[in-house]
PDB file of C-alpha atoms in Angstrom:
ATOM      1  CA  MET A 988    -103.454  59.643 -88.005  1.00 83.00           C
ATOM      2  CA  LYS A 989     -99.791  58.825 -87.851  1.00 94.00           C
ATOM      3  CA  HIS A 990     -96.641  61.284 -87.981  1.00 95.00           C
ATOM      4  CA  THR A 991     -93.639  61.157 -90.539  1.00 96.00           C
ATOM      5  CA  LEU A 992     -90.095  62.693 -89.361  1.00 96.00           C
ATOM      6  CA  VAL A 993     -88.527  65.158 -91.755  1.00 97.00           C
ATOM      7  CA  LYS A 994     -84.871  65.820 -91.728  1.00 96.00           C
ATOM      8  CA  ALA A 995     -84.216  70.029 -92.067  1.00 95.00           C
ATOM      9  CA  SER A 996     -81.781  72.521 -91.492  1.00 94.00           C
ATOM     10  CA  VAL A 997     -82.695  75.593 -90.056  1.00 94.00           C
ATOM     11  CA  PRO A 998     -80.294  78.694 -89.501  1.00 95.00           C
ATOM     12  CA  PHE A 999     -80.006  81.047 -86.562  1.00 94.00           C
ATOM     13  CA  LEU A1000     -77.977  83.864 -85.325  1.00 94.00           C
ATOM     14  CA  ILE A1001     -75.022  84.080 -82.704  1.00 95.00           C
ATOM     15  CA  GLU A1002     -73.308  86.991 -81.706  1.00 94.00           C
ATOM     16  CA  PHE A1003     -70.078  86.240 -80.383  1.00 95.00           C
ATOM     17  CA  VAL A1004     -66.544  87.568 -79.050  1.00 94.00           C
ATOM     18  CA  ARG A1005     -63.759  86.116 -79.897  1.00 93.00           C
ATOM     19  CA  ARG A1006     -61.088  85.335 -77.217  1.00 88.00           C
ATOM     20  CA  ARG A1007     -58.677  88.511 -76.407  1.00 86.00           C
ATOM     21  CA  CYS A1008     -60.817  90.233 -78.614  1.00 90.00           C
ATOM     22  CA  ARG A1009     -63.577  93.076 -77.418  1.00 89.00           C
ATOM     23  CA  LYS A1010     -65.392  93.494 -80.402  1.00 92.00           C
ATOM     24  CA  ALA A1011     -68.687  91.484 -81.051  1.00 93.00           C
ATOM     25  CA  GLU A1012     -69.727  89.653 -84.353  1.00 92.00           C
ATOM     26  CA  CYS A1013     -72.469  88.191 -85.975  1.00 93.00           C
ATOM     27  CA  GLY A1014     -72.575  84.988 -87.504  1.00 94.00           C
ATOM     28  CA  ILE A1015     -75.368  82.630 -89.541  1.00 95.00           C
ATOM     29  CA  PHE A1016     -75.102  78.809 -88.210  1.00 95.00           C
ATOM     30  CA  TRP A1017     -77.308  75.824 -89.155  1.00 96.00           C
ATOM     31  CA  GLU A1018     -78.321  73.176 -87.130  1.00 94.00           C
ATOM     32  CA  ASP A1019     -80.076  69.763 -88.442  1.00 95.00           C
ATOM     33  CA  GLY A1020     -82.998  67.999 -87.060  1.00 95.00           C
ATOM     34  CA  THR A1021     -86.187  66.822 -87.313  1.00 96.00           C
ATOM     35  CA  VAL A1022     -89.813  67.908 -87.635  1.00 96.00           C
ATOM     36  CA  ALA A1023     -92.776  65.688 -86.979  1.00 96.00           C
ATOM     37  CA  ILE A1024     -95.495  66.206 -89.563  1.00 97.00           C
ATOM     38  CA  ARG A1025     -99.086  64.557 -89.196  1.00 97.00           C
ATOM     39  CA  THR A1026     -99.568  61.965 -91.962  1.00 97.00           C
ATOM     40  CA  VAL A1027    -103.445  61.033 -92.322  1.00 97.00           C
ATOM     41  CA  ALA A1028    -105.248  58.912 -94.602  1.00 96.00           C
ATOM     42  CA  ALA A1029    -108.051  60.557 -97.372  1.00 95.00           C
ATOM     43  CA  GLN A1030    -110.710  59.384 -95.406  1.00 95.00           C
ATOM     44  CA  GLN A1031    -109.535  60.757 -92.289  1.00 96.00           C
ATOM     45  CA  ALA A1032    -109.180  64.305 -93.753  1.00 96.00           C
ATOM     46  CA  PRO A1033    -112.568  64.253 -96.200  1.00 95.00           C
ATOM     47  CA  ALA A1034    -112.890  66.993 -99.410  1.00 95.00           C
ATOM     48  CA  VAL A1035    -115.341  69.612 -98.471  1.00 94.00           C
ATOM     49  CA  CYS A1036    -114.925  71.352-101.725  1.00 95.00           C
ATOM     50  CA  ARG A1037    -113.571  70.035-105.187  1.00 95.00           C
ATOM     51  CA  VAL A1038    -112.309  73.309-107.138  1.00 95.00           C
ATOM     52  CA  ARG A1039    -111.901  73.115-110.907  1.00 94.00           C
ATOM     53  CA  PRO A1040    -110.321  75.196-113.350  1.00 91.00           C
ATOM     54  CA  GLY A1041    -112.257  77.550-115.972  1.00 87.00           C
ATOM     55  CA  LYS A1042    -112.103  76.783-119.851  1.00 79.00           C
ATOM     56  CA  ASN A1043    -108.446  78.725-120.232  1.00 69.00           C
ATOM     57  CA  GLY A1044    -107.219  77.105-116.615  1.00 69.00           C
ATOM     58  CA  VAL A1045    -103.794  75.913-116.323  1.00 70.00           C
ATOM     59  CA  THR A1046    -104.170  74.709-112.730  1.00 76.00           C
ATOM     60  CA  PRO A1047    -105.148  71.247-111.812  1.00 86.00           C
ATOM     61  CA  GLU A1048    -108.214  70.248-110.049  1.00 92.00           C
ATOM     62  CA  PHE A1049    -107.722  69.783-106.597  1.00 95.00           C
ATOM     63  CA  SER A1050    -109.702  69.280-102.926  1.00 95.00           C
ATOM     64  CA  VAL A1051    -109.903  71.004-100.117  1.00 96.00           C
ATOM     65  CA  ARG A1052    -109.717  69.022 -97.082  1.00 96.00           C
ATOM     66  CA  SER A1053    -111.343  68.898 -93.488  1.00 95.00           C
ATOM     67  CA  PHE A1054    -109.018  67.676 -90.627  1.00 96.00           C
ATOM     68  CA  GLU A1055    -109.674  68.812 -87.035  1.00 94.00           C
ATOM     69  CA  GLY A1056    -112.007  71.383 -87.720  1.00 91.00           C
ATOM     70  CA  ARG A1057    -109.521  73.461 -90.256  1.00 92.00           C
ATOM     71  CA  PHE A1058    -109.417  73.704 -93.897  1.00 94.00           C
ATOM     72  CA  TRP A1059    -106.576  72.067 -95.802  1.00 96.00           C
ATOM     73  CA  TRP A1060    -105.289  73.520 -99.280  1.00 96.00           C
ATOM     74  CA  PRO A1061    -102.747  71.575-101.503  1.00 96.00           C
ATOM     75  CA  LEU A1062     -99.082  73.002-101.795  1.00 94.00           C
ATOM     76  CA  SER A1063     -98.646  74.660-105.036  1.00 88.00           C
ATOM     77  CA  ASP A1064     -95.392  74.323-106.843  1.00 79.00           C
ATOM     78  CA  GLY A1065     -95.772  75.938-109.932  1.00 76.00           C
ATOM     79  CA  PRO A1066     -98.916  74.402-111.830  1.00 79.00           C
ATOM     80  CA  ARG A1067     -98.815  71.229-109.709  1.00 87.00           C
ATOM     81  CA  HIS A1068     -99.325  70.087-106.401  1.00 93.00           C
ATOM     82  CA  MET A1069     -96.195  69.258-104.702  1.00 94.00           C
ATOM     83  CA  PRO A1070     -96.155  65.485-103.839  1.00 96.00           C
ATOM     84  CA  VAL A1071     -94.698  64.573-100.134  1.00 97.00           C
ATOM     85  CA  LYS A1072     -91.571  62.911-101.451  1.00 96.00           C
ATOM     86  CA  GLU A1073     -90.010  65.682-103.205  1.00 95.00           C
ATOM     87  CA  TYR A1074     -91.252  68.082 -99.825  1.00 96.00           C
ATOM     88  CA  VAL A1075     -89.338  65.670 -97.932  1.00 96.00           C
ATOM     89  CA  ALA A1076     -85.813  66.007-100.094  1.00 95.00           C
ATOM     90  CA  SER A1077     -86.442  69.479 -99.969  1.00 94.00           C
ATOM     91  CA  ALA A1078     -86.749  70.676 -96.715  1.00 94.00           C
ATOM     92  CA  THR A1079     -82.781  71.217 -95.656  1.00 94.00           C
ATOM     93  CA  LYS A1080     -82.596  72.969 -99.351  1.00 94.00           C
ATOM     94  CA  SER A1081     -82.506  76.974 -99.369  1.00 93.00           C
ATOM     95  CA  GLU A1082     -84.959  76.949-101.909  1.00 90.00           C
ATOM     96  CA  GLY A1083     -87.271  74.405-100.499  1.00 91.00           C
ATOM     97  CA  PRO A1084     -90.665  75.605 -99.301  1.00 91.00           C
ATOM     98  CA  PHE A1085     -90.212  74.637 -95.324  1.00 93.00           C
ATOM     99  CA  LEU A1086     -87.316  77.328 -95.326  1.00 91.00           C
ATOM    100  CA  SER A1087     -89.396  79.485 -97.317  1.00 88.00           C
ATOM    101  CA  MET A1088     -92.133  79.557 -95.062  1.00 87.00           C
ATOM    102  CA  MET A1089     -90.121  80.552 -92.112  1.00 85.00           C
ATOM    103  CA  ASN A1090     -89.928  84.188 -93.903  1.00 83.00           C
ATOM    104  CA  LEU A1091     -86.438  84.677 -92.755  1.00 87.00           C
ATOM    105  CA  SER A1092     -84.033  87.041 -94.980  1.00 88.00           C
ATOM    106  CA  PRO A1093     -82.393  85.761 -98.058  1.00 90.00           C
ATOM    107  CA  ALA A1094     -79.275  86.193 -96.386  1.00 90.00           C
ATOM    108  CA  THR A1095     -79.936  83.869 -94.019  1.00 92.00           C
ATOM    109  CA  VAL A1096     -81.369  81.642 -96.223  1.00 91.00           C
ATOM    110  CA  TYR A1097     -78.802  81.107 -98.467  1.00 93.00           C
ATOM    111  CA  SER A1098     -75.821  81.866 -96.352  1.00 92.00           C
ATOM    112  CA  LYS A1099     -72.362  79.826 -97.785  1.00 89.00           C
ATOM    113  CA  PRO A1100     -70.740  77.917 -96.196  1.00 90.00           C
ATOM    114  CA  ARG A1101     -73.267  76.429 -93.880  1.00 94.00           C
ATOM    115  CA  ARG A1102     -71.280  76.338 -90.691  1.00 93.00           C
ATOM    116  CA  GLU A1103     -72.152  74.083 -88.076  1.00 93.00           C
ATOM    117  CA  ALA A1104     -72.018  76.160 -84.447  1.00 92.00           C
ATOM    118  CA  LYS A1105     -70.126  73.653 -82.607  1.00 89.00           C
ATOM    119  CA  ARG A1106     -67.300  72.799 -84.847  1.00 91.00           C
ATOM    120  CA  PHE A1107     -66.405  76.571 -85.518  1.00 93.00           C
ATOM    121  CA  PHE A1108     -66.547  77.482 -81.927  1.00 91.00           C
ATOM    122  CA  GLU A1109     -64.037  74.804 -81.111  1.00 88.00           C
ATOM    123  CA  GLN A1110     -61.684  76.376 -83.684  1.00 88.00           C
ATOM    124  CA  ILE A1111     -62.118  80.238 -82.540  1.00 87.00           C
ATOM    125  CA  PHE A1112     -61.976  79.670 -78.646  1.00 88.00           C
ATOM    126  CA  ALA A1113     -64.860  82.146 -78.176  1.00 89.00           C
ATOM    127  CA  ARG A1114     -64.557  83.878 -74.694  1.00 87.00           C
ATOM    128  CA  GLN A1115     -68.583  85.034 -75.096  1.00 89.00           C
ATOM    129  CA  VAL A1116     -71.636  83.119 -76.936  1.00 92.00           C
ATOM    130  CA  ASP A1117     -74.726  84.101 -76.913  1.00 93.00           C
ATOM    131  CA  GLY A1118     -77.481  82.730 -79.340  1.00 91.00           C
ATOM    132  CA  PRO A1119     -80.933  81.246 -78.962  1.00 92.00           C
ATOM    133  CA  SER A1120     -81.175  78.166 -77.005  1.00 91.00           C
ATOM    134  CA  SER A1121     -82.209  74.655 -79.486  1.00 89.00           C
ATOM    135  CA  GLU A1122     -85.603  74.805 -78.254  1.00 92.00           C
ATOM    136  CA  GLU A1123     -85.935  78.573 -79.190  1.00 92.00           C
ATOM    137  CA  ARG A1124     -84.458  77.280 -82.586  1.00 92.00           C
ATOM    138  CA  TRP A1125     -87.087  74.552 -83.466  1.00 95.00           C
ATOM    139  CA  ARG A1126     -89.903  76.571 -82.090  1.00 93.00           C
ATOM    140  CA  LEU A1127     -90.522  78.229 -85.621  1.00 92.00           C
ATOM    141  CA  PRO A1128     -90.052  75.455 -87.738  1.00 94.00           C
ATOM    142  CA  GLN A1129     -92.600  73.253 -85.513  1.00 94.00           C
ATOM    143  CA  ARG A1130     -95.156  75.749 -86.055  1.00 91.00           C
ATOM    144  CA  ILE A1131     -94.845  75.427 -89.948  1.00 92.00           C
ATOM    145  CA  ALA A1132     -94.719  71.688 -89.466  1.00 94.00           C
ATOM    146  CA  ASP A1133     -98.413  71.842 -87.063  1.00 94.00           C
ATOM    147  CA  ARG A1134     -99.708  74.074 -90.131  1.00 92.00           C
ATOM    148  CA  THR A1135     -98.444  71.333 -92.611  1.00 95.00           C
ATOM    149  CA  LEU A1136    -100.474  67.600 -93.076  1.00 97.00           C
ATOM    150  CA  PHE A1137     -99.342  64.769 -95.537  1.00 98.00           C
ATOM    151  CA  CYS A1138    -102.504  63.307 -96.829  1.00 97.00           C
ATOM    152  CA  ASP A1139    -103.327  60.959-100.157  1.00 92.00           C
ATOM    153  CA  ASP A1140     -99.225  61.554-101.035  1.00 95.00           C
ATOM    154  CA  LEU A1141     -99.941  65.190-101.295  1.00 96.00           C
ATOM    155  CA  VAL A1142     -98.628  68.183 -99.004  1.00 97.00           C
ATOM    156  CA  TYR A1143    -101.271  70.176 -97.580  1.00 97.00           C
ATOM    157  CA  ILE A1144    -101.242  73.397 -96.085  1.00 94.00           C
ATOM    158  CA  GLU A1145    -103.409  75.232 -93.125  1.00 92.00           C
ATOM    159  CA  ALA A1146    -105.348  77.956 -94.642  1.00 90.00           C
ATOM    160  CA  GLY A1147    -109.046  79.630 -94.457  1.00 88.00           C
ATOM    161  CA  CYS A1148    -112.428  78.669 -96.109  1.00 90.00           C
ATOM    162  CA  PRO A1149    -112.602  78.656-100.258  1.00 93.00           C
ATOM    163  CA  VAL A1150    -114.334  82.007-101.445  1.00 93.00           C
ATOM    164  CA  TYR A1151    -114.705  83.693-104.864  1.00 95.00           C
ATOM    165  CA  PHE A1152    -112.205  86.497-105.147  1.00 94.00           C
ATOM    166  CA  GLY A1153    -113.103  89.081-108.148  1.00 92.00           C
ATOM    167  CA  VAL A1154    -110.205  89.341-110.350  1.00 90.00           C
ATOM    168  CA  PRO A1155    -110.672  92.629-112.601  1.00 87.00           C
ATOM    169  CA  ARG A1156    -110.161  91.856-116.540  1.00 83.00           C
ATOM    170  CA  GLY A1157    -111.061  93.802-119.660  1.00 74.00           C
ATOM    171  CA  THR A1158    -111.005  97.865-119.237  1.00 76.00           C
ATOM    172  CA  ARG A1159    -113.574 100.726-118.514  1.00 75.00           C
ATOM    173  CA  GLU A1160    -115.630 100.621-120.922  1.00 77.00           C
ATOM    174  CA  THR A1161    -115.832  96.535-120.922  1.00 82.00           C
ATOM    175  CA  PRO A1162    -115.409  96.109-117.435  1.00 84.00           C
ATOM    176  CA  MET A1163    -114.876  92.033-116.935  1.00 89.00           C
ATOM    177  CA  LEU A1164    -114.624  90.166-113.714  1.00 91.00           C
ATOM    178  CA  SER A1165    -112.814  86.845-113.034  1.00 92.00           C
ATOM    179  CA  LEU A1166    -114.179  84.845-110.278  1.00 94.00           C
ATOM    180  CA  GLU A1167    -111.407  82.707-108.871  1.00 94.00           C
ATOM    181  CA  VAL A1168    -111.524  80.415-105.829  1.00 95.00           C
ATOM    182  CA  GLY A1169    -109.049  81.223-103.302  1.00 92.00           C
ATOM    183  CA  SER A1170    -108.471  80.913 -99.305  1.00 90.00           C
ATOM    184  CA  ALA A1171    -110.259  83.259 -97.056  1.00 85.00           C
ATOM    185  CA  GLY A1172    -107.382  83.234 -94.175  1.00 78.00           C
ATOM    186  CA  PRO A1173    -105.189  85.934 -93.709  1.00 65.00           C
ATOM    187  CA  GLU A1174    -103.089  86.688 -96.547  1.00 55.00           C
ATOM    188  CA  HIS A1175     -99.206  86.672 -94.433  1.00 50.00           C
ATOM    189  CA  ILE A1176    -100.059  83.855 -91.783  1.00 51.00           C
ATOM    190  CA  HIS A1177     -96.778  82.430 -91.977  1.00 47.00           C
ATOM    191  CA  VAL A1178     -95.741  83.626 -95.683  1.00 64.00           C
ATOM    192  CA  VAL A1179     -98.049  80.561 -96.938  1.00 71.00           C
ATOM    193  CA  SER A1180    -100.185  82.308 -99.030  1.00 76.00           C
ATOM    194  CA  ARG A1181     -97.889  81.946-102.345  1.00 81.00           C
ATOM    195  CA  TYR A1182     -97.692  78.176-102.140  1.00 87.00           C
ATOM    196  CA  LEU A1183    -101.640  78.112-102.467  1.00 89.00           C
ATOM    197  CA  PRO A1184    -103.434  77.517-105.573  1.00 91.00           C
ATOM    198  CA  GLY A1185    -105.854  80.000-106.865  1.00 89.00           C
ATOM    199  CA  PRO A1186    -105.707  84.067-107.268  1.00 89.00           C
ATOM    200  CA  ARG A1187    -101.899  85.544-106.467  1.00 87.00           C
ATOM    201  CA  PRO A1188    -101.691  87.083-102.638  1.00 84.00           C
ATOM    202  CA  ASN A1189    -101.821  91.009-104.158  1.00 85.00           C
ATOM    203  CA  GLN A1190    -104.865  89.752-106.185  1.00 88.00           C
ATOM    204  CA  ARG A1191    -106.903  88.624-103.050  1.00 88.00           C
ATOM    205  CA  ARG A1192    -105.731  91.701-101.365  1.00 85.00           C
ATOM    206  CA  ASP A1193    -106.597  94.076-103.988  1.00 87.00           C
ATOM    207  CA  ALA A1194    -110.242  91.657-104.365  1.00 89.00           C
ATOM    208  CA  ALA A1195    -110.687  92.037-100.406  1.00 87.00           C
ATOM    209  CA  CYS A1196    -110.111  95.933-100.067  1.00 84.00           C
ATOM    210  CA  ARG A1197    -112.764  96.486-103.754  1.00 84.00           C
ATOM    211  CA  SER A1198    -115.280  94.501-102.148  1.00 86.00           C
ATOM    212  CA  LEU A1199    -115.071  91.960-104.481  1.00 91.00           C
ATOM    213  CA  VAL A1200    -115.250  88.810-102.224  1.00 92.00           C
ATOM    214  CA  TYR A1201    -118.435  86.317-102.304  1.00 93.00           C
ATOM    215  CA  GLY A1202    -118.987  82.838-100.460  1.00 91.00           C
ATOM    216  CA  VAL A1203    -119.558  79.524-102.544  1.00 91.00           C
ATOM    217  CA  GLU A1204    -123.247  79.011-101.027  1.00 89.00           C
ATOM    218  CA  SER A1205    -123.960  82.627-102.624  1.00 89.00           C
ATOM    219  CA  ILE A1206    -122.262  83.012-105.376  1.00 93.00           C
ATOM    220  CA  ASP A1207    -125.035  82.508-107.905  1.00 93.00           C
ATOM    221  CA  ASP A1208    -127.059  85.426-106.369  1.00 93.00           C
ATOM    222  CA  GLU A1209    -123.803  87.465-106.471  1.00 92.00           C
ATOM    223  CA  VAL A1210    -123.233  86.735-110.536  1.00 94.00           C
ATOM    224  CA  ASP A1211    -126.741  87.932-111.362  1.00 94.00           C
ATOM    225  CA  LYS A1212    -125.964  91.450-109.340  1.00 90.00           C
ATOM    226  CA  LEU A1213    -122.734  91.903-110.835  1.00 90.00           C
ATOM    227  CA  ARG A1214    -124.066  91.090-114.344  1.00 91.00           C
ATOM    228  CA  ARG A1215    -127.329  93.893-113.811  1.00 90.00           C
ATOM    229  CA  SER A1216    -124.358  95.790-112.799  1.00 85.00           C
ATOM    230  CA  GLY A1217    -123.184  95.717-116.342  1.00 86.00           C
ATOM    231  CA  PHE A1218    -120.073  93.405-115.467  1.00 87.00           C
ATOM    232  CA  GLN A1219    -119.199  90.508-117.960  1.00 91.00           C
ATOM    233  CA  VAL A1220    -118.351  87.857-115.390  1.00 92.00           C
ATOM    234  CA  THR A1221    -116.506  84.711-116.032  1.00 92.00           C
ATOM    235  CA  PHE A1222    -115.372  82.097-113.912  1.00 94.00           C
ATOM    236  CA  GLY A1223    -111.398  81.359-113.714  1.00 92.00           C
ATOM    237  CA  SER A1224    -111.979  78.737-111.432  1.00 94.00           C
ATOM    238  CA  SER A1225    -115.562  76.983-109.654  1.00 94.00           C
ATOM    239  CA  ALA A1226    -115.917  75.608-106.590  1.00 94.00           C
ATOM    240  CA  GLU A1227    -118.170  72.496-105.916  1.00 93.00           C
ATOM    241  CA  ALA A1228    -119.054  71.986-101.954  1.00 90.00           C
ATOM    242  CA  ASN A1229    -119.234  68.556-101.058  1.00 85.00           C
ATOM    243  CA  ALA A1230    -120.477  70.103 -97.351  1.00 78.00           C
ATOM    244  CA  GLU A1231    -121.523  72.686 -95.345  1.00 78.00           C
ATOM    245  CA  LEU A1232    -118.387  75.472 -95.500  1.00 82.00           C
ATOM    246  CA  ARG A1233    -118.212  77.232 -92.277  1.00 76.00           C
ATOM    247  CA  SER A1234    -115.717  80.308 -91.687  1.00 73.00           C
ATOM    248  CA  ASN A1235    -115.142  82.231 -88.684  1.00 68.00           C
ATOM    249  CA  ARG A1236    -114.621  84.843 -91.176  1.00 72.00           C
ATOM    250  CA  ASP A1237    -118.036  86.092 -93.952  1.00 77.00           C
ATOM    251  CA  ALA A1238    -117.303  87.861 -97.083  1.00 83.00           C
ATOM    252  CA  SER A1239    -117.812  91.542 -95.047  1.00 83.00           C
ATOM    253  CA  GLU A1240    -115.359  90.330 -92.742  1.00 85.00           C
ATOM    254  CA  ILE A1241    -112.431  89.708 -95.122  1.00 86.00           C
ATOM    255  CA  CYS A1242    -113.229  92.858 -97.223  1.00 86.00           C
ATOM    256  CA  ALA A1243    -112.979  94.782 -93.941  1.00 85.00           C
ATOM    257  CA  ASP A1244    -110.040  93.467 -92.709  1.00 86.00           C
ATOM    258  CA  ALA A1245    -108.114  94.056 -95.793  1.00 85.00           C
ATOM    259  CA  LEU A1246    -109.391  97.164 -96.272  1.00 83.00           C
ATOM    260  CA  VAL A1247    -108.512  98.744 -92.972  1.00 85.00           C
ATOM    261  CA  ARG A1248    -105.053  97.000 -93.131  1.00 83.00           C
ATOM    262  CA  ARG A1249    -104.604  98.694 -96.549  1.00 81.00           C
ATOM    263  CA  ALA A1250    -105.592 102.344 -94.963  1.00 79.00           C
ATOM    264  CA  VAL A1251    -103.352 102.072 -92.057  1.00 77.00           C
ATOM    265  CA  THR A1252    -100.470 101.439 -94.520  1.00 77.00           C
ATOM    266  CA  VAL A1253    -101.237 104.382 -96.717  1.00 75.00           C
ATOM    267  CA  MET A1254    -102.648 106.888 -94.075  1.00 74.00           C
ATOM    268  CA  ASP A1255    -100.220 109.894 -93.361  1.00 74.00           C
ATOM    269  CA  PRO A1256     -99.138 110.261 -89.788  1.00 74.00           C
ATOM    270  CA  HIS A1257    -101.290 113.163 -88.984  1.00 75.00           C
ATOM    271  CA  SER A1258    -104.411 111.589 -90.728  1.00 73.00           C
ATOM    272  CA  PHE A1259    -103.513 108.178 -88.567  1.00 73.00           C
ATOM    273  CA  GLN A1260    -103.427 109.970 -85.067  1.00 75.00           C
ATOM    274  CA  GLU A1261    -106.685 112.008 -86.161  1.00 78.00           C
ATOM    275  CA  LEU A1262    -108.407 108.848 -85.830  1.00 79.00           C
ATOM    276  CA  GLY A1263    -107.684 109.495 -81.417  1.00 80.00           C
ATOM    277  CA  PRO A1264    -105.641 108.325 -79.124  1.00 81.00           C
ATOM    278  CA  GLN A1265    -107.802 105.173 -77.878  1.00 81.00           C
ATOM    279  CA  LEU A1266    -107.910 104.102 -81.792  1.00 84.00           C
ATOM    280  CA  TYR A1267    -104.667 104.707 -82.659  1.00 75.00           C
ATOM    281  CA  LYS A1268    -103.516 102.580 -79.744  1.00 79.00           C
ATOM    282  CA  LYS A1269    -105.633  99.826 -80.876  1.00 84.00           C
ATOM    283  CA  LEU A1270    -104.904  99.898 -84.555  1.00 81.00           C
ATOM    284  CA  LYS A1271    -101.381  99.931 -85.590  1.00 74.00           C
ATOM    285  CA  PRO A1272    -100.470  96.802 -83.470  1.00 79.00           C
ATOM    286  CA  ALA A1273    -103.548  95.140 -84.724  1.00 78.00           C
ATOM    287  CA  THR A1274    -102.609  95.465 -88.330  1.00 75.00           C
ATOM    288  CA  LEU A1275     -98.984  93.945 -87.860  1.00 70.00           C
ATOM    289  CA  LEU A1276    -100.684  90.671 -86.445  1.00 70.00           C
ATOM    290  CA  SER A1277    -101.343  87.754 -89.085  1.00 66.00           C
ATOM    291  CA  ARG A1278    -104.311  87.123 -87.488  1.00 70.00           C
ATOM    292  CA  ARG A1279    -107.700  89.073 -88.082  1.00 76.00           C
ATOM    293  CA  ILE A1280    -108.511  92.201 -86.668  1.00 83.00           C
ATOM    294  CA  SER A1281    -112.039  91.979 -84.562  1.00 83.00           C
ATOM    295  CA  PRO A1282    -114.740  92.779 -86.782  1.00 84.00           C
ATOM    296  CA  ALA A1283    -115.753  95.746 -84.036  1.00 87.00           C
ATOM    297  CA  LEU A1284    -112.011  97.453 -84.408  1.00 88.00           C
ATOM    298  CA  CYS A1285    -112.230  97.530 -88.209  1.00 87.00           C
ATOM    299  CA  ARG A1286    -116.111  98.710 -87.406  1.00 86.00           C
ATOM    300  CA  ASP A1287    -114.514 101.840 -85.186  1.00 87.00           C
ATOM    301  CA  ALA A1288    -111.724 102.126 -87.210  1.00 84.00           C
ATOM    302  CA  ILE A1289    -114.078 102.712 -90.961  1.00 83.00           C
ATOM    303  CA  TYR A1290    -116.367 105.371 -88.934  1.00 83.00           C
ATOM    304  CA  ALA A1291    -113.579 107.128 -87.669  1.00 83.00           C
ATOM    305  CA  MET A1292    -111.763 107.282 -91.091  1.00 81.00           C
ATOM    306  CA  ILE A1293    -115.002 108.018 -93.353  1.00 77.00           C
ATOM    307  CA  ALA A1294    -115.036 111.256 -90.823  1.00 78.00           C
ATOM    308  CA  ILE A1295    -111.853 112.521 -91.723  1.00 75.00           C
ATOM    309  CA  CYS A1296    -111.688 112.117 -95.393  1.00 70.00           C
ATOM    310  CA  ASN A1297    -114.322 111.491 -98.368  1.00 61.00           C
ATOM    311  CA  GLU A1298    -116.150 108.176 -98.241  1.00 53.00           C
ATOM    312  CA  GLU A1299    -115.439 107.392-101.852  1.00 53.00           C
ATOM    313  CA  ASP A1300    -111.777 108.024-101.536  1.00 52.00           C
ATOM    314  CA  PHE A1301    -111.641 105.719 -98.497  1.00 54.00           C
ATOM    315  CA  LEU A1302    -113.915 102.865 -99.786  1.00 50.00           C
ATOM    316  CA  GLY A1303    -112.217 103.323-103.048  1.00 48.00           C
ATOM    317  CA  VAL A1304    -115.649 103.396-105.344  1.00 41.00           C
ATOM    318  CA  SER A1305    -114.567 102.831-108.871  1.00 43.00           C
ATOM    319  CA  ASP A1306    -116.020 101.099-111.835  1.00 42.00           C
ATOM    320  CA  TRP A1307    -114.307  98.121-110.630  1.00 44.00           C
ATOM    321  CA  SER A1308    -115.806  98.288-106.725  1.00 47.00           C
ATOM    322  CA  SER A1309    -118.841  97.838-104.697  1.00 47.00           C
ATOM    323  CA  ASN A1310    -119.144  99.210-101.000  1.00 47.00           C
ATOM    324  CA  GLY A1311    -122.256  97.928-100.538  1.00 48.00           C
ATOM    325  CA  ARG A1312    -121.311  94.747 -98.325  1.00 49.00           C
ATOM    326  CA  LEU A1313    -119.011  97.168 -96.406  1.00 48.00           C
ATOM    327  CA  LYS A1314    -122.022  99.114 -95.520  1.00 47.00           C
ATOM    328  CA  LEU A1315    -124.074  96.509 -94.610  1.00 44.00           C
ATOM    329  CA  PHE A1316    -120.697  95.287 -92.647  1.00 47.00           C
ATOM    330  CA  CYS A1317    -120.894  99.118 -90.784  1.00 47.00           C
ATOM    331  CA  GLY A1318    -124.698  99.081 -90.349  1.00 44.00           C
TER     332      GLY A1318
END
């Protein structure tokens, strides 16, 4: 393994007071630097799963790789996967994926002109300057770099285990379900989900809330159950595992996590407080974090929410959903 140094530009905010002035001003400034991205040969990050498009699919097939015990997915640039050369060339650009994954405001990312702090403050003679240190400015960019891998001339980003998501198609009278391979990782980790191949982020969230998430190893049995339930099932993409896919989140945990997050988002303040002070205190911060909510906390939240509202309303039972897995999860 080696590291590739990538030139990047990052924006940051400085508050300052001009000499002979009292009013503080804020300005966006840019700093050029480099980040180190690990670069490995294909043999060092073996393909553990091959994903192929369905009959009418437009996305090219790709491999999900394993490196240092984690799963790595190719960075998607529209209908194709981004080459390393293009990624490196775009690292200083506002529209490039590197800056986009920092989840900064558009006003920050697209600020013009790009001002360099040292030159600016040499010209205006500010009497007070407050801003992040250089180490603080580059902490987030380096975290993005740590979740990026160059392999076989393509850019890969860390994500979750491959699973199938059920995307509803058709009508109520003729329910159809398109099974599509996507990442089981939390949706908003560093805002990388928009760059992953597979279902769109909102489709993955909806599928998880409806308990329409299935493991690659059990998909044949799940398809049989869905067809016996009256669904017409098609494959938008299919996964062929080359090794055992071990994940720290099974399908029921993914569904429970997504359902609790959505419930907390849509519940009115009064209902949310009815859950009880201890659960209220734990749940709100947990749903704001990108890491998964613990299964125990999800289980407690689901029990409490069912107790204060109709179970069918909470679990979202409809022609498109099945709550059997969540009932199994809750015991």
